[in-house]
Amino acid sequence: INQELQNISLKIENITSRAKDDKSDLKQMLESKKDPSTGVAATLPIVETRSANAIIQTAAILNGAVTSNGGAAIDERRFDWGTTSSCADGWTSSVSVSGSSFWYDLFGLTPGKTYYFRAWAHNSAGWSHGNVLSFTTPSQVCTPDSKRCNGNNVETCNSIGSGWTVTQSCGSGQTCSNGQCISSCTNEC
């Protein structure tokens, strides 16, 4: 019985020693999460993904906000985005920031396509993100570089297909036909 009591006593000592080590490890982990400027243990920031705006055929502005910094300075903000709700097509590099709001001008989009995006923020406790939102770019209103007549003017569709610009006014003795100025004189003008 003495031997069994000694074995149990050794097991209790091992468990107590491991518990002290675990407590020490936990304390070190919590200390490492403290914000150096405040000495308070940080939590993950709370991030809100906000609706995109200024949406055109090939670009949009993604918006987000940090609604709580988690007790530590926010040292990075970004967005992930894509053509599926996993937002796996890309990460933004740097964003514009004003107060708690941040945004990114996303270019190179395809007209008539749905895009998904999510806001992210980082502090000393780690990364967190907002919900996934989506927007759809408008379809093209015209084929880029195509021409048409509008009265006696030739109009050309811009390079992104979002609208028409007058590129030539037909002069006297001319008329616009099939996107070009042609002579309207049958004999002499």
CSV table of C-alpha atoms in Angstrom, one decimal:
chain,number,residue,atom,x,y,z
A,1,ILE,CA,0.0,0.0,0.0
A,2,ASN,CA,2.9,2.3,0.8
A,3,GLN,CA,4.3,1.9,-2.8
A,4,GLU,CA,0.8,2.7,-4.3
A,5,LEU,CA,0.6,5.8,-2.1
A,6,GLN,CA,4.0,6.9,-3.3
A,7,ASN,CA,3.0,6.3,-7.0
A,8,ILE,CA,-0.2,8.3,-6.5
A,9,SER,CA,1.8,11.1,-4.7
A,10,LEU,CA,4.2,11.2,-7.7
A,11,LYS,CA,1.4,11.4,-10.2
A,12,ILE,CA,-0.2,14.3,-8.2
A,13,GLU,CA,3.1,16.1,-8.2
A,14,ASN,CA,3.4,15.6,-12.0
A,15,ILE,CA,-0.1,16.9,-12.6
A,16,THR,CA,0.5,19.9,-10.3
A,17,SER,CA,3.8,20.7,-12.1
A,18,ARG,CA,2.1,20.4,-15.5
A,19,ALA,CA,-0.7,22.7,-14.3
A,20,LYS,CA,1.8,25.3,-13.1
A,21,ASP,CA,3.5,25.1,-16.5
A,22,ASP,CA,0.2,25.4,-18.3
A,23,LYS,CA,-0.7,28.4,-16.2
A,24,SER,CA,2.6,30.0,-16.9
A,25,ASP,CA,2.2,29.3,-20.7
A,26,LEU,CA,-1.3,30.8,-20.5
A,27,LYS,CA,0.0,33.9,-18.7
A,28,GLN,CA,2.7,34.4,-21.3
A,29,MET,CA,0.2,34.0,-24.1
A,30,LEU,CA,-2.1,36.6,-22.5
A,31,GLU,CA,0.8,38.9,-21.9
A,32,SER,CA,1.7,38.7,-25.5
A,33,LYS,CA,-1.8,39.8,-26.5
A,34,LYS,CA,-1.6,43.0,-24.4
A,35,ASP,CA,-1.3,46.2,-26.3
A,36,PRO,CA,2.1,47.6,-25.6
A,37,SER,CA,0.8,51.2,-25.3
A,38,THR,CA,-2.0,50.4,-22.8
A,39,GLY,CA,-0.9,47.1,-21.2
A,40,VAL,CA,-4.5,45.8,-21.6
A,41,ALA,CA,-5.1,42.4,-23.2
A,42,ALA,CA,-6.4,43.0,-26.7
A,43,THR,CA,-9.3,41.2,-28.4
A,44,LEU,CA,-10.0,40.9,-32.1
A,45,PRO,CA,-11.3,44.1,-33.7
A,46,ILE,CA,-14.9,44.3,-34.8
A,47,VAL,CA,-15.2,45.0,-38.5
A,48,GLU,CA,-18.2,46.0,-40.6
A,49,THR,CA,-18.3,45.5,-44.4
A,50,ARG,CA,-20.2,48.4,-45.9
A,51,SER,CA,-21.9,48.7,-49.3
A,52,ALA,CA,-19.8,49.4,-52.3
A,53,ASN,CA,-20.4,52.7,-54.1
A,54,ALA,CA,-19.5,54.6,-57.3
A,55,ILE,CA,-20.1,51.4,-59.2
A,56,ILE,CA,-19.5,51.6,-62.9
A,57,GLN,CA,-18.9,49.0,-65.6
A,58,THR,CA,-15.3,48.4,-64.7
A,59,ALA,CA,-14.7,49.8,-61.2
A,60,ALA,CA,-16.2,50.3,-57.7
A,61,ILE,CA,-15.3,51.6,-54.3
A,62,LEU,CA,-15.3,49.0,-51.5
A,63,ASN,CA,-16.1,50.3,-48.0
A,64,GLY,CA,-15.5,49.1,-44.5
A,65,ALA,CA,-15.3,50.3,-40.9
A,66,VAL,CA,-13.7,49.3,-37.7
A,67,THR,CA,-16.5,49.5,-35.1
A,68,SER,CA,-14.3,48.4,-32.2
A,69,ASN,CA,-10.5,48.2,-32.2
A,70,GLY,CA,-10.5,45.5,-29.5
A,71,GLY,CA,-8.4,47.6,-27.1
A,72,ALA,CA,-5.4,47.8,-29.4
A,73,ALA,CA,-4.3,49.9,-32.3
A,74,ILE,CA,-5.5,48.8,-35.7
A,75,ASP,CA,-2.3,48.3,-37.7
A,76,GLU,CA,-3.7,47.0,-41.0
A,77,ARG,CA,-7.0,47.1,-43.0
A,78,ARG,CA,-7.8,45.4,-46.3
A,79,PHE,CA,-10.5,43.7,-48.4
A,80,ASP,CA,-10.7,40.4,-50.1
A,81,TRP,CA,-12.9,40.1,-53.1
A,82,GLY,CA,-13.9,37.8,-56.0
A,83,THR,CA,-16.6,36.5,-58.3
A,84,THR,CA,-17.8,34.0,-55.7
A,85,SER,CA,-18.8,34.5,-52.1
A,86,SER,CA,-15.5,32.9,-51.0
A,87,CYS,CA,-13.8,36.2,-52.1
A,88,ALA,CA,-10.8,34.2,-53.3
A,89,ASP,CA,-9.9,36.3,-56.4
A,90,GLY,CA,-7.8,38.9,-54.7
A,91,TRP,CA,-6.6,40.9,-51.7
A,92,THR,CA,-6.2,44.7,-51.7
A,93,SER,CA,-2.8,46.0,-50.8
A,94,SER,CA,-3.3,49.4,-49.2
A,95,VAL,CA,-6.5,51.2,-48.4
A,96,SER,CA,-7.5,54.8,-47.8
A,97,VAL,CA,-8.5,55.5,-44.2
A,98,SER,CA,-10.4,58.3,-42.5
A,99,GLY,CA,-11.3,57.8,-38.8
A,100,SER,CA,-12.8,54.4,-38.4
A,101,SER,CA,-13.8,54.1,-42.1
A,102,PHE,CA,-11.6,52.7,-44.9
A,103,TRP,CA,-12.1,52.1,-48.6
A,104,TYR,CA,-10.4,50.8,-51.7
A,105,ASP,CA,-10.9,51.8,-55.4
A,106,LEU,CA,-11.2,48.5,-57.2
A,107,PHE,CA,-10.5,48.7,-61.0
A,108,GLY,CA,-10.4,46.2,-63.9
A,109,LEU,CA,-13.8,44.7,-63.3
A,110,THR,CA,-16.0,43.2,-66.0
A,111,PRO,CA,-19.3,44.9,-67.0
A,112,GLY,CA,-22.5,43.0,-66.0
A,113,LYS,CA,-20.7,40.8,-63.4
A,114,THR,CA,-21.5,40.2,-59.7
A,115,TYR,CA,-18.6,40.7,-57.3
A,116,TYR,CA,-18.3,39.8,-53.6
A,117,PHE,CA,-16.1,41.5,-51.0
A,118,ARG,CA,-15.4,41.5,-47.3
A,119,ALA,CA,-13.6,44.1,-45.0
A,120,TRP,CA,-10.7,42.9,-42.7
A,121,ALA,CA,-8.8,44.6,-39.9
A,122,HIS,CA,-5.8,43.6,-37.8
A,123,ASN,CA,-4.6,44.5,-34.3
A,124,SER,CA,-2.2,42.8,-31.9
A,125,ALA,CA,-4.8,40.1,-31.1
A,126,GLY,CA,-5.1,39.1,-34.8
A,127,TRP,CA,-7.3,39.4,-37.9
A,128,SER,CA,-11.1,39.7,-38.1
A,129,HIS,CA,-13.5,40.4,-40.9
A,130,GLY,CA,-17.0,41.6,-41.6
A,131,ASN,CA,-19.8,40.0,-43.6
A,132,VAL,CA,-19.5,39.3,-47.3
A,133,LEU,CA,-21.5,41.8,-49.4
A,134,SER,CA,-21.9,41.9,-53.2
A,135,PHE,CA,-22.6,44.3,-56.0
A,136,THR,CA,-23.1,44.0,-59.8
A,137,THR,CA,-21.4,46.2,-62.3
A,138,PRO,CA,-23.7,47.6,-65.0
A,139,SER,CA,-23.7,46.1,-68.4
A,140,GLN,CA,-22.2,47.9,-71.3
A,141,VAL,CA,-24.5,50.4,-73.0
A,142,CYS,CA,-22.5,50.2,-76.2
A,143,THR,CA,-19.7,48.2,-77.8
A,144,PRO,CA,-16.3,50.0,-77.2
A,145,ASP,CA,-15.1,52.1,-80.2
A,146,SER,CA,-18.3,51.5,-82.2
A,147,LYS,CA,-19.8,54.5,-84.0
A,148,ARG,CA,-23.3,55.8,-84.6
A,149,CYS,CA,-25.0,58.9,-85.8
A,150,ASN,CA,-26.9,61.3,-83.6
A,151,GLY,CA,-28.4,64.0,-85.8
A,152,ASN,CA,-25.5,65.3,-87.9
A,153,ASN,CA,-22.8,64.2,-85.4
A,154,VAL,CA,-20.8,61.0,-85.3
A,155,GLU,CA,-20.6,59.5,-81.8
A,156,THR,CA,-18.1,56.9,-80.6
A,157,CYS,CA,-18.6,54.5,-77.8
A,158,ASN,CA,-15.9,55.0,-75.1
A,159,SER,CA,-13.4,52.3,-74.3
A,160,ILE,CA,-15.4,50.8,-71.4
A,161,GLY,CA,-18.7,50.8,-73.1
A,162,SER,CA,-20.4,53.2,-70.7
A,163,GLY,CA,-21.5,55.9,-73.1
A,164,TRP,CA,-21.2,57.9,-76.3
A,165,THR,CA,-19.1,60.9,-77.1
A,166,VAL,CA,-19.4,63.2,-80.1
A,167,THR,CA,-16.2,62.7,-82.1
A,168,GLN,CA,-17.1,64.4,-85.3
A,169,SER,CA,-19.6,67.0,-86.5
A,170,CYS,CA,-20.5,66.6,-90.2
A,171,GLY,CA,-19.9,69.8,-92.1
A,172,SER,CA,-22.0,71.6,-94.7
A,173,GLY,CA,-22.8,69.4,-97.6
A,174,GLN,CA,-22.4,66.3,-95.4
A,175,THR,CA,-24.8,64.1,-93.5
A,176,CYS,CA,-24.1,61.4,-90.9
A,177,SER,CA,-24.9,57.9,-92.1
A,178,ASN,CA,-23.8,54.6,-90.5
A,179,GLY,CA,-21.5,56.3,-88.1
A,180,GLN,CA,-19.6,58.4,-90.7
A,181,CYS,CA,-19.9,61.7,-92.4
A,182,ILE,CA,-20.8,61.4,-96.1
A,183,SER,CA,-21.5,63.9,-98.9
A,184,SER,CA,-25.1,64.9,-99.1
A,185,CYS,CA,-24.6,66.6,-102.5
A,186,THR,CA,-26.0,64.9,-105.5
A,187,ASN,CA,-24.4,67.3,-108.0
A,188,GLU,CA,-22.6,70.4,-106.7
A,189,CYS,CA,-22.7,71.8,-103.3
